[in-house]
mmCIF file of C-alpha atoms and ligand atoms in Angstrom:
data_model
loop_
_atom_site.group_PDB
_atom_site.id
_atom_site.type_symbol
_atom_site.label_atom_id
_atom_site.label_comp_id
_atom_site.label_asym_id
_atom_site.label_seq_id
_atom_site.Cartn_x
_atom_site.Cartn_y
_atom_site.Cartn_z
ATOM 1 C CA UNK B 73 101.730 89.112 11.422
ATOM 2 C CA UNK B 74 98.824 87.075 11.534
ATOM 3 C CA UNK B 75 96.712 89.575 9.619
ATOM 4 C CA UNK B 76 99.505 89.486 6.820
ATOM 5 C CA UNK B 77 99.134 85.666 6.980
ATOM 6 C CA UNK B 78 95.119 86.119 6.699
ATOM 7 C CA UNK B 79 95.870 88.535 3.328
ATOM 8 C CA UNK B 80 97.846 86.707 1.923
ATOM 9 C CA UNK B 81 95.793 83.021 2.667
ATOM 10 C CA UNK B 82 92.262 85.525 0.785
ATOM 11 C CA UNK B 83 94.745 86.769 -2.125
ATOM 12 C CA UNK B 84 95.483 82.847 -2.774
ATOM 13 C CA UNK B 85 92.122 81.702 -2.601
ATOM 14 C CA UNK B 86 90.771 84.517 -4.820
ATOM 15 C CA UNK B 87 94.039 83.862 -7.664
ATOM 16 C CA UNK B 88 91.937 82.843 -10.623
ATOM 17 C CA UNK B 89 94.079 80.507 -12.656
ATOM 18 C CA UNK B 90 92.378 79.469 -16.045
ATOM 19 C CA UNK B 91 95.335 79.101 -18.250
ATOM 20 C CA UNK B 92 98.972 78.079 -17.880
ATOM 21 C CA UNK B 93 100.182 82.055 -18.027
ATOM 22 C CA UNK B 94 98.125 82.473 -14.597
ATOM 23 C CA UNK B 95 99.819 79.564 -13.225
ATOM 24 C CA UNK B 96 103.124 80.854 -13.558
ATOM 25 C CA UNK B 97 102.043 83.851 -12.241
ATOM 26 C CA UNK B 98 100.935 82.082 -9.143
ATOM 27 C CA UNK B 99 104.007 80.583 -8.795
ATOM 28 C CA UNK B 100 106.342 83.519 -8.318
ATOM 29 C CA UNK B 101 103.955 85.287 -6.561
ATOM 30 C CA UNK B 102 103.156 82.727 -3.410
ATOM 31 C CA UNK B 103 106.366 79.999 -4.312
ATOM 32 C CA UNK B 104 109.046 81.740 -6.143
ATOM 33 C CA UNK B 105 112.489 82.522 -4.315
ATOM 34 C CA UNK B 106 110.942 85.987 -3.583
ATOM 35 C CA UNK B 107 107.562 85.163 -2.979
ATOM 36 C CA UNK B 108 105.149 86.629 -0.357
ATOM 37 C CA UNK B 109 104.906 83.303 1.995
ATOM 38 C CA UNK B 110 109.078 83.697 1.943
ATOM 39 C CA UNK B 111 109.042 87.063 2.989
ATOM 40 C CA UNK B 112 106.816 86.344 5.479
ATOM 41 C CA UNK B 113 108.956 83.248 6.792
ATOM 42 C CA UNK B 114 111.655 86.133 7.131
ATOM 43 C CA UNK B 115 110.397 87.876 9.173
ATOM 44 C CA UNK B 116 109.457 85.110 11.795
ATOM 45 C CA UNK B 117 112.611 85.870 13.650
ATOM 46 C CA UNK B 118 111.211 89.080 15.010
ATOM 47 C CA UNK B 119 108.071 87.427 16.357
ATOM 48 C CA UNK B 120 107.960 87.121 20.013
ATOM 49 C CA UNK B 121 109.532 83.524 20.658
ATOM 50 C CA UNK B 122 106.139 82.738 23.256
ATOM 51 C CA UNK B 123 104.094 82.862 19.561
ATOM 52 C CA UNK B 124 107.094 81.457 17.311
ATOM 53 C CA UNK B 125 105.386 78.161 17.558
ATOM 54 C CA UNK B 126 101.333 79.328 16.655
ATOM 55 C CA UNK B 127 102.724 81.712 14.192
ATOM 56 C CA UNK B 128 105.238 78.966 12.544
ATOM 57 C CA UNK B 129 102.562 76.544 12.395
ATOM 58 C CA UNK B 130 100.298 79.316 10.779
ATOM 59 C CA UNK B 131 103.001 80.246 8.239
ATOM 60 C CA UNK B 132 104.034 76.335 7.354
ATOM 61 C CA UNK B 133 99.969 75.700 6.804
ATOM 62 C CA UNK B 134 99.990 78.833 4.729
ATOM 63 C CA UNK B 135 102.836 77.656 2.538
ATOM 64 C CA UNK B 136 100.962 74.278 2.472
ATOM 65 C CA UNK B 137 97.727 75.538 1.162
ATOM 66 C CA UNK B 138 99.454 77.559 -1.517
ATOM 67 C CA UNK B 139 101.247 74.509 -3.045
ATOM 68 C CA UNK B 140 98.804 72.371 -3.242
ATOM 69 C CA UNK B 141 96.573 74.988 -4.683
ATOM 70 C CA UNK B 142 99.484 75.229 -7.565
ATOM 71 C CA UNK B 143 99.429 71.143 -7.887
ATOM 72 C CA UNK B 144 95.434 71.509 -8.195
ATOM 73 C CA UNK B 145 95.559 73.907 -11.028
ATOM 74 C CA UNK B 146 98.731 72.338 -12.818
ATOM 75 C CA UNK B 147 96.698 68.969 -13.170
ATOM 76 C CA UNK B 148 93.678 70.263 -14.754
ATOM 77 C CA UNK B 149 95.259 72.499 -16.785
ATOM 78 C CA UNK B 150 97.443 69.248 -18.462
ATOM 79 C CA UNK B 151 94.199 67.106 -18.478
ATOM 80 C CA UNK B 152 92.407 69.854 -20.387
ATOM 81 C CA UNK B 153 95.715 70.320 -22.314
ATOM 82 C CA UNK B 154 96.307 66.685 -23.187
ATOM 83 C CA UNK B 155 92.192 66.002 -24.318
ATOM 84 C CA UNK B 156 92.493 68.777 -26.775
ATOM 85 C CA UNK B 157 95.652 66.694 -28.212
ATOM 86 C CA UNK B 158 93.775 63.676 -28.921
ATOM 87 C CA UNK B 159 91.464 65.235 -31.455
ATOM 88 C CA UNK B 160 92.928 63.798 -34.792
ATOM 89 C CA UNK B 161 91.872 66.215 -37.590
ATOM 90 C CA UNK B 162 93.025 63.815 -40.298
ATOM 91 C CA UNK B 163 91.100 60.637 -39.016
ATOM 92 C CA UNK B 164 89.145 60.004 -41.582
ATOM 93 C CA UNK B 165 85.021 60.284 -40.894
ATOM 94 C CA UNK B 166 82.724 57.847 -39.630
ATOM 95 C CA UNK B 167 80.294 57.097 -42.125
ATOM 96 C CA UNK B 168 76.200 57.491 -41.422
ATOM 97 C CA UNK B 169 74.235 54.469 -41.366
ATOM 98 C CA UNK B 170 71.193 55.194 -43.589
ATOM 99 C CA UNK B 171 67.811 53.268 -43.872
ATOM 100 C CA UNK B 172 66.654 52.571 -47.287
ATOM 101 C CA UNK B 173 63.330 52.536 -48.691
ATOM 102 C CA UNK B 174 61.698 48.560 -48.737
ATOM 103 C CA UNK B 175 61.881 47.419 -52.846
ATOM 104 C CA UNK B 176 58.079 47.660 -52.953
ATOM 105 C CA UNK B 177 57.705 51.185 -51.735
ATOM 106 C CA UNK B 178 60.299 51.848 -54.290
ATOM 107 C CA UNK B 179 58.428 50.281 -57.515
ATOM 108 C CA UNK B 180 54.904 51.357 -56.178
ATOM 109 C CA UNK B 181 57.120 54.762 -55.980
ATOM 110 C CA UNK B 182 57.886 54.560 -59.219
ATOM 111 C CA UNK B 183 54.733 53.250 -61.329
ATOM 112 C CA UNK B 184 52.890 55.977 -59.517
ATOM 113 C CA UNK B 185 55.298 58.525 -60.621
ATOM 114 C CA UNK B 186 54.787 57.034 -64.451
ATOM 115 C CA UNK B 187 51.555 57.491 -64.837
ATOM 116 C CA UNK B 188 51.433 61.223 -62.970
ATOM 117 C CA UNK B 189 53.849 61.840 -65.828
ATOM 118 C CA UNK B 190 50.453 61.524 -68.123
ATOM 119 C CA UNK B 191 47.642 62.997 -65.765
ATOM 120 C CA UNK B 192 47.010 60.049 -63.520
ATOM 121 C CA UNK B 193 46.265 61.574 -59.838
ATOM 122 C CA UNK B 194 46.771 58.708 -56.870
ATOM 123 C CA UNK B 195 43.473 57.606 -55.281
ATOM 124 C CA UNK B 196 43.104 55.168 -51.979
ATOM 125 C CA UNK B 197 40.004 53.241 -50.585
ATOM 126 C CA UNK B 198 39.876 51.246 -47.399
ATOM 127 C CA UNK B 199 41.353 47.657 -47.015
ATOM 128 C CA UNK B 200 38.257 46.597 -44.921
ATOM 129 C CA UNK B 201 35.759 46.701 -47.760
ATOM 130 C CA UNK B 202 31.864 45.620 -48.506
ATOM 131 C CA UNK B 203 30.739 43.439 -50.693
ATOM 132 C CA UNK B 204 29.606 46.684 -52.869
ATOM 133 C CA UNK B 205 32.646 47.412 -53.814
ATOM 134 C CA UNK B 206 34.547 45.052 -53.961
ATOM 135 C CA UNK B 207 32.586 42.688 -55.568
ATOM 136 C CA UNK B 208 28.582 43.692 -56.620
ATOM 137 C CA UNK B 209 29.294 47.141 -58.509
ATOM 138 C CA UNK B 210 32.337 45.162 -60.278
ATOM 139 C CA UNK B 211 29.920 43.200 -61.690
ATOM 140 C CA UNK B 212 30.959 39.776 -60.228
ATOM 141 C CA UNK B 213 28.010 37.243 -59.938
ATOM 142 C CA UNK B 214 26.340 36.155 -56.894
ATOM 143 C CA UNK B 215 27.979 33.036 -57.226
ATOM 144 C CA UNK B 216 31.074 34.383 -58.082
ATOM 145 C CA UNK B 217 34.271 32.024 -56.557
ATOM 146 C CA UNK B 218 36.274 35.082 -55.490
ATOM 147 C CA UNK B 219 33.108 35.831 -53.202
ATOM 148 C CA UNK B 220 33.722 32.034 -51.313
ATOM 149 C CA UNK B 221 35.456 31.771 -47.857
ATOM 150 C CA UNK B 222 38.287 29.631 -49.815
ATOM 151 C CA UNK B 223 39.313 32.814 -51.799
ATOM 152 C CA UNK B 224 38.300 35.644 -49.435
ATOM 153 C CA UNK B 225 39.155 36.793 -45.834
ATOM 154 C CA UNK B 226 35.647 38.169 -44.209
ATOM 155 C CA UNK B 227 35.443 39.624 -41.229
ATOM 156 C CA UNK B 228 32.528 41.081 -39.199
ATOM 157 C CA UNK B 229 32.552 44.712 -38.639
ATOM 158 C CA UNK B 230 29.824 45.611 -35.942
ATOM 159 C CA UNK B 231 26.372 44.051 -37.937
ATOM 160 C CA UNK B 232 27.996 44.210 -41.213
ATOM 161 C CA UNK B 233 29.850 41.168 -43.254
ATOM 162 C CA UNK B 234 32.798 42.978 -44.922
ATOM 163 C CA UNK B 235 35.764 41.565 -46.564
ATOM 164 C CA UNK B 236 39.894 42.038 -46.778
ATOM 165 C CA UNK B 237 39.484 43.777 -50.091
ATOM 166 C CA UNK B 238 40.965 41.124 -52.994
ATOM 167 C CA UNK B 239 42.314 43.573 -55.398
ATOM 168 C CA UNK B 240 42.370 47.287 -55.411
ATOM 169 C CA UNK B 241 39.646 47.881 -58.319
ATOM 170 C CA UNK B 242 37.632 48.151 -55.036
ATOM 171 C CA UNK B 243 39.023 51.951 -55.186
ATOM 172 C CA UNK B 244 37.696 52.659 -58.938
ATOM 173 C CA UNK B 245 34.437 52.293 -58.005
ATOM 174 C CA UNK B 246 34.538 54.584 -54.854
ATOM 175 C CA UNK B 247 36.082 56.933 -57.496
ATOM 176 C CA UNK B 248 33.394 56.899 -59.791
ATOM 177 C CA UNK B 249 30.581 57.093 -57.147
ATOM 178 C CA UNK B 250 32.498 60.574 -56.110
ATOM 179 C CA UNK B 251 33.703 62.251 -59.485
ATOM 180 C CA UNK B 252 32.033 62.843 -62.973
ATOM 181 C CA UNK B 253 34.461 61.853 -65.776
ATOM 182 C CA UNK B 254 36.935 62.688 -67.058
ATOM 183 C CA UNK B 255 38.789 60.521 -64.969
ATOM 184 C CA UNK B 256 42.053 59.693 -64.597
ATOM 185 C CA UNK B 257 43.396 57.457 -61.206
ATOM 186 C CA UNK B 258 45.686 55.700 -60.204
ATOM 187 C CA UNK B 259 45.184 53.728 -56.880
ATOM 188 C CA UNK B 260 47.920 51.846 -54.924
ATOM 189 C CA UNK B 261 47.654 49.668 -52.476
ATOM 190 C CA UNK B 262 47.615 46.268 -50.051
ATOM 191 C CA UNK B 263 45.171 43.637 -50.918
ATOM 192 C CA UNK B 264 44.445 39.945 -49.612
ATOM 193 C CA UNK B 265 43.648 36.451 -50.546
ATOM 194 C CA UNK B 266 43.302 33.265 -48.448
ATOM 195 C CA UNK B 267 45.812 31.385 -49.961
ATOM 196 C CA UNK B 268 48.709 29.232 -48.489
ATOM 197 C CA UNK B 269 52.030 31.075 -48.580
ATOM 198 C CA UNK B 270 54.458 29.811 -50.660
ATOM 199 C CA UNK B 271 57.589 31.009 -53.162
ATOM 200 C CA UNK B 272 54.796 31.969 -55.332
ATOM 201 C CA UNK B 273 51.607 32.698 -53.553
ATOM 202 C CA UNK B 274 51.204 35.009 -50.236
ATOM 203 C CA UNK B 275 47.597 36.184 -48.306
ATOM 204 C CA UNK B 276 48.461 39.750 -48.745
ATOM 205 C CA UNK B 277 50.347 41.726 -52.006
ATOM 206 C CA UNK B 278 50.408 45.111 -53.209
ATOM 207 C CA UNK B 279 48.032 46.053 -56.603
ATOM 208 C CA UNK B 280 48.065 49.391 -58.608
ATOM 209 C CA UNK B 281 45.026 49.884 -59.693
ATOM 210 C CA UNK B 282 44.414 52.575 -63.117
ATOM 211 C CA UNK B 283 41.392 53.955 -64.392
ATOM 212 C CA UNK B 284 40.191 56.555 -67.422
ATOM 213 C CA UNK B 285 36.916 57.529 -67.931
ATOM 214 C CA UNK B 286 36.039 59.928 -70.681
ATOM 215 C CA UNK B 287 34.324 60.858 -74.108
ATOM 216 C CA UNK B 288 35.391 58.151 -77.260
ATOM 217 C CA UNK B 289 37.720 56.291 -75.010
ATOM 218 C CA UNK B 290 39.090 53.461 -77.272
ATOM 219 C CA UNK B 291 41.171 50.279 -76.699
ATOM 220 C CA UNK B 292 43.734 51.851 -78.667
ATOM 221 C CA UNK B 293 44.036 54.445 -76.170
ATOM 222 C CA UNK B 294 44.837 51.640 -73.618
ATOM 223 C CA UNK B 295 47.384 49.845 -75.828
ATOM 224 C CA UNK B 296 49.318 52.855 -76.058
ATOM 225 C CA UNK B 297 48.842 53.642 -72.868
ATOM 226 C CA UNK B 298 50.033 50.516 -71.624
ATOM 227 C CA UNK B 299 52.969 50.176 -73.956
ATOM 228 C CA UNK B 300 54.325 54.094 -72.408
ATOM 229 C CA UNK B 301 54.323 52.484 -68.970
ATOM 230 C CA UNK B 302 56.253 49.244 -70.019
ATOM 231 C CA UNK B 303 58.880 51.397 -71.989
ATOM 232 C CA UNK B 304 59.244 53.621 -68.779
ATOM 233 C CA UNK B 305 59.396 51.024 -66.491
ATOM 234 C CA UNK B 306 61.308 48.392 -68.343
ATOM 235 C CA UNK B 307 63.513 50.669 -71.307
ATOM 236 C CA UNK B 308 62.832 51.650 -74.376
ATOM 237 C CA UNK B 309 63.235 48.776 -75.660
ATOM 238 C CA UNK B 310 60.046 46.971 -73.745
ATOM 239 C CA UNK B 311 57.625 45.298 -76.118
ATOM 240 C CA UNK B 312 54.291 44.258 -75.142
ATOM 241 C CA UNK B 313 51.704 41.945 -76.220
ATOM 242 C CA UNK B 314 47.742 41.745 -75.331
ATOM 243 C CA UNK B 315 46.245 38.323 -74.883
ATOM 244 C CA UNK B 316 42.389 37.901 -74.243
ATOM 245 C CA UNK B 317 41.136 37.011 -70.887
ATOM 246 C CA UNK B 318 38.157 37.283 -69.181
ATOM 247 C CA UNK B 319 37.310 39.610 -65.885
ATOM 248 C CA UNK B 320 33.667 40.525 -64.599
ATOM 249 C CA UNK B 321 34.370 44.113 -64.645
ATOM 250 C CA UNK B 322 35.673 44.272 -68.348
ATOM 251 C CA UNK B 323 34.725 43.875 -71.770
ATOM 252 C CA UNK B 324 36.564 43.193 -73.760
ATOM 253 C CA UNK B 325 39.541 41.875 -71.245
ATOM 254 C CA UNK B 326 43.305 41.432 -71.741
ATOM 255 C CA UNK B 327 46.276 40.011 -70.092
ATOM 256 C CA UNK B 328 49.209 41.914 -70.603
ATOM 257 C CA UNK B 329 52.730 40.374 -71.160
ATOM 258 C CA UNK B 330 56.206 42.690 -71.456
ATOM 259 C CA UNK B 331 58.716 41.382 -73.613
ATOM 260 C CA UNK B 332 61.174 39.643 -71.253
ATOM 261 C CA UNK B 333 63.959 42.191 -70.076
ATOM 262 C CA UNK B 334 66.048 39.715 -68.228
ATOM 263 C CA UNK B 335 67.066 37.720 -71.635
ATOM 264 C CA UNK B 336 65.684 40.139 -74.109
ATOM 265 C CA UNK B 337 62.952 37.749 -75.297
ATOM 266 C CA UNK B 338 65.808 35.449 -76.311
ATOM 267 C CA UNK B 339 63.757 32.305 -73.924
ATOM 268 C CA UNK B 340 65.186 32.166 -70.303
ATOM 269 C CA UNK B 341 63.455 30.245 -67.176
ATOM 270 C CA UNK B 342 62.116 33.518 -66.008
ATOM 271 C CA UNK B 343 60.095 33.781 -69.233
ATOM 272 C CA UNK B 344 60.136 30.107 -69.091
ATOM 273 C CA UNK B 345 61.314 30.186 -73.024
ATOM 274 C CA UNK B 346 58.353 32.053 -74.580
ATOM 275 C CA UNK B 347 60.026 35.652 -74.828
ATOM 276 C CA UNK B 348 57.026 37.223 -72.814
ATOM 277 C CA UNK B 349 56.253 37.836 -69.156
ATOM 278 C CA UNK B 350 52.770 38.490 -68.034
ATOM 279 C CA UNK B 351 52.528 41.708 -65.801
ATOM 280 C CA UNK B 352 49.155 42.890 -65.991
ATOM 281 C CA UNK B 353 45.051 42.330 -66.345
ATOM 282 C CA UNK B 354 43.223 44.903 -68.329
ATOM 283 C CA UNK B 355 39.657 45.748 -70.221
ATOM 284 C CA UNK B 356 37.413 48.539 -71.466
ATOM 285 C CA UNK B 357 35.483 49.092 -68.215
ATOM 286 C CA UNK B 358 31.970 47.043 -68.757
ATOM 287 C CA UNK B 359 29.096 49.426 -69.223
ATOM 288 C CA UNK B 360 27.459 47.853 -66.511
ATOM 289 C CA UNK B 361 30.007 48.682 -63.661
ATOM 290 C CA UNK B 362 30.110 52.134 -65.467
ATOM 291 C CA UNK B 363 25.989 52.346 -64.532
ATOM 292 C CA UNK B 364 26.286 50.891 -61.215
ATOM 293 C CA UNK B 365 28.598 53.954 -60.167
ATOM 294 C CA UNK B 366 26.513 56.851 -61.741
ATOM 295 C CA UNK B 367 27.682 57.374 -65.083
ATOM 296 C CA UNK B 368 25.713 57.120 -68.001
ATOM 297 C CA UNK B 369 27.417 54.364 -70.373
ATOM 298 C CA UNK B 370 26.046 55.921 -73.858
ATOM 299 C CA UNK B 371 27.884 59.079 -73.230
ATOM 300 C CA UNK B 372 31.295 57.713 -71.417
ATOM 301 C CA UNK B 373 33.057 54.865 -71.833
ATOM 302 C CA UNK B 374 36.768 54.195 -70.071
ATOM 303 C CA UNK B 375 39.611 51.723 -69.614
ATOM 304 C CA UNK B 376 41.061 50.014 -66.362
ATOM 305 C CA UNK B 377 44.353 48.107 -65.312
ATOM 306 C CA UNK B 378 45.600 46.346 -62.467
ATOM 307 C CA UNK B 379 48.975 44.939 -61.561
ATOM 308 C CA UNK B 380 50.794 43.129 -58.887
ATOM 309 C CA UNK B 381 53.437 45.230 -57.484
ATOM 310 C CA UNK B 382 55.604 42.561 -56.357
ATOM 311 C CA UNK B 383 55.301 40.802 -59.445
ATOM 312 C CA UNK B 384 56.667 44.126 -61.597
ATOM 313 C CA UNK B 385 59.472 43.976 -58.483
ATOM 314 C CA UNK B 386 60.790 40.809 -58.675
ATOM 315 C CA UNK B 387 61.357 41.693 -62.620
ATOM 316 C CA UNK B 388 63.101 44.789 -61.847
ATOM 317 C CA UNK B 389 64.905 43.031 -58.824
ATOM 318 C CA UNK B 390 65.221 39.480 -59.681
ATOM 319 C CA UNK B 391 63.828 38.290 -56.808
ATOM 320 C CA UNK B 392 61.994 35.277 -57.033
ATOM 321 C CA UNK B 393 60.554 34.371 -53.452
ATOM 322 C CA UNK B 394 57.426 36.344 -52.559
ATOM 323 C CA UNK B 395 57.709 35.540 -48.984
ATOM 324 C CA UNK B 396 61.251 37.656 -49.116
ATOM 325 C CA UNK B 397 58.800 41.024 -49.431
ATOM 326 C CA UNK B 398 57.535 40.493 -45.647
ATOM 327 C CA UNK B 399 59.692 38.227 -43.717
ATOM 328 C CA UNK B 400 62.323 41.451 -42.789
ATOM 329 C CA UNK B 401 65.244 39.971 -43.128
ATOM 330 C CA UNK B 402 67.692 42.824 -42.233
ATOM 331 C CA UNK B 403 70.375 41.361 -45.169
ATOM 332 C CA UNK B 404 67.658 41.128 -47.690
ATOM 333 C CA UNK B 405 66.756 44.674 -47.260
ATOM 334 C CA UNK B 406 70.005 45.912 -46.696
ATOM 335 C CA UNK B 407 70.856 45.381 -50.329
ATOM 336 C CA UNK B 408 68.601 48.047 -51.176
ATOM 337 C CA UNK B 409 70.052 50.957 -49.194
ATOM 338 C CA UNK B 410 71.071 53.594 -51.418
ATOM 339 C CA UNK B 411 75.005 54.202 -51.679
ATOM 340 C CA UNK B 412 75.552 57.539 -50.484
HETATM 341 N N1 DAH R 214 41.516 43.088 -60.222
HETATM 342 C C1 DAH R 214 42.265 42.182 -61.067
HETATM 343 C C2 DAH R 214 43.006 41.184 -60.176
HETATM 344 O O1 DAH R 214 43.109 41.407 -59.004
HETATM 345 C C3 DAH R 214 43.235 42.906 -61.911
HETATM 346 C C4 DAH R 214 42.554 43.699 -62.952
HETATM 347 C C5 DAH R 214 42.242 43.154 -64.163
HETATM 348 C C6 DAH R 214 42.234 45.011 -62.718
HETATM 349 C C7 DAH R 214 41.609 43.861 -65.133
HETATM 350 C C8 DAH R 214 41.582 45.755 -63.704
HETATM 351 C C9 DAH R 214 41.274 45.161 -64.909
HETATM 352 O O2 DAH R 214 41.259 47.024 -63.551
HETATM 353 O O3 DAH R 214 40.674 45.897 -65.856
HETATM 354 O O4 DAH R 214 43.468 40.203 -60.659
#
């Protein structure tokens, strides 16, 4: 008898129940009306009555084991049961949060794309510059007031005075100590001035620098130049007009105004009422910057360009605070995630 009870205890331990099918099975087999543990309850009576007690107790544990086995199994199988029901196909999705690109990578993005459209490939020179280039192969006098503390961030590098570079025209010289024309760059990037932050003002801005050096380069060839970037960046309809100016670096020198997209050169406070809206400086690149970089000046001649980044942003985005750009306020830049 108790070897039946010991087969019987190893054939309820080894039951593998994974699914409700199994557990039924279980059921009739070890608790059904004509299970094994019954049978074996029957035939206590012919057990000598000196072991009716051990063998009882043996029996009742048996039973015992095998129910709660059953209750073990019946539980898990509902839990697993009742987590597959609370998957709700038709809930409807959770939608991903996406990062968007910062408005100035965007137009930088864009301008750069422009003018590799027409040849331009993208150039970059360090921020921590020498006097060199940013200042003596440009052409700007000793005395120059871009070269005092009051406009200029210096810093000492080891032995050497260097400056935060003040515009990115820095990068058209290293380009024309390093390539023989033609030439045809375009050269983004952050510059710095030491000036008080304001709505209007910051110590550090993005530039885009352009430069073409070749064989009978004209100012014409600038102009047009110059008006195919305003059309793509502004519409078709973009006008622009050149005003003379004066830069160390260029001869003869322009400012560059776009006609003013936000009331279609109707007069608006953006435009402040003339129509116009100055974007960029420009010039015919003076023979003597061409000379300080290698190239002779009687058989090349070129144009360059420079523009503010944020400025050509805040047209484009209408958004008139400079200090907006690098403050990272999470519901400024929010506006500029792309809808999905
Ligand atoms: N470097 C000038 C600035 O920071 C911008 C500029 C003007 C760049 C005329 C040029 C240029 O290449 O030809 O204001």
């Amino acid at each position: 008898m108790k070897d039946s009870i010991d087969l019987v205890n190893k054939s309820i331990t080894d039951f593998k129940i994974d699914n409700s099918a199994a557990l039924e099975q279980f059921r009739i087999k070890f608790l059904g009306s004509k299970s094994e543990i019954k049978s074996l309850f029957s035939e206590l009576k012919s057990v000598p009555n000196d072991q009716k007690k051990e063998i009882g107790k043996l029996l009742n544990d048996l039973r015992i084991f095998a129910e709660e086995t059953y209750e073990n199994h019946k539980s898990k199988l509902e839990t697993i049961s009742s987590v597959k029901s609370d998957v709700d196909f038709s809930r409807p999705g959770e939608s991903i949060q996406t990062g968007a690109h910062h408005p100035i990578s965007t137009v930088k993005n864009e301008i750069v794309e422009i003018f590799n459209r027409i040849g331009y490939i993208v150039s970059e020179g360090p921020e921590i510059e020498d006097d060199w280039h940013n200042f003596s192969a440009l052409n700007f006098p000793k005395e120059h007031p871009a070269r005092d503390m009051q406009d200029t961030f210096f810093v000492e590098k080891g032995e050497r005075e260097m400056a935060l570079r003040t515009h990115t025209s820095s990068v058209q010289v290293r380009v024309m100590e390093n390539t023989n024309p033609p030439i045809r760059t375009i050269s983004p990037g952050r510059v710095y001035r030491n000036e008080a932050i304001s709505a209007r003002a910051h110590c550090f801005f993005h530039q885009v620098e352009g430069l073409f050096i070749d064989k009978n380069v004209s100012f014409a060839d600038l102009k047009q130049t110059l008006l195919y970037f305003a059309q793509e960046m502004f519409g078709e309809k973009a006008q622009i007009r050149m005003r003379p100016s004066y830069f160390p670096f260029t001869e003869p020198s322009a400012e560059v105004d776009v006609s003013c997209t936000i009331c279609n050169s109707k007069g608006c406070n953006v435009c402040k009422y003339t129509g116009w809206l100055e974007i960029l400086g420009c010039g015919m690149v003076d023979p003597n910057v061409l000379e300080a970089s290698g190239i002779d000046s009687k058989i090349y001649s070129g144009f360059a360009f420079g523009m503010g980044v944020e400025r050509i942003t805040q047209l484009k985005y209408k958004v008139n605070d400079l200090r907006m750009y690098s403050e990272n306020d999470i519901r400024f830049l929010k506006q500029f995630t792309p809808t999905l």
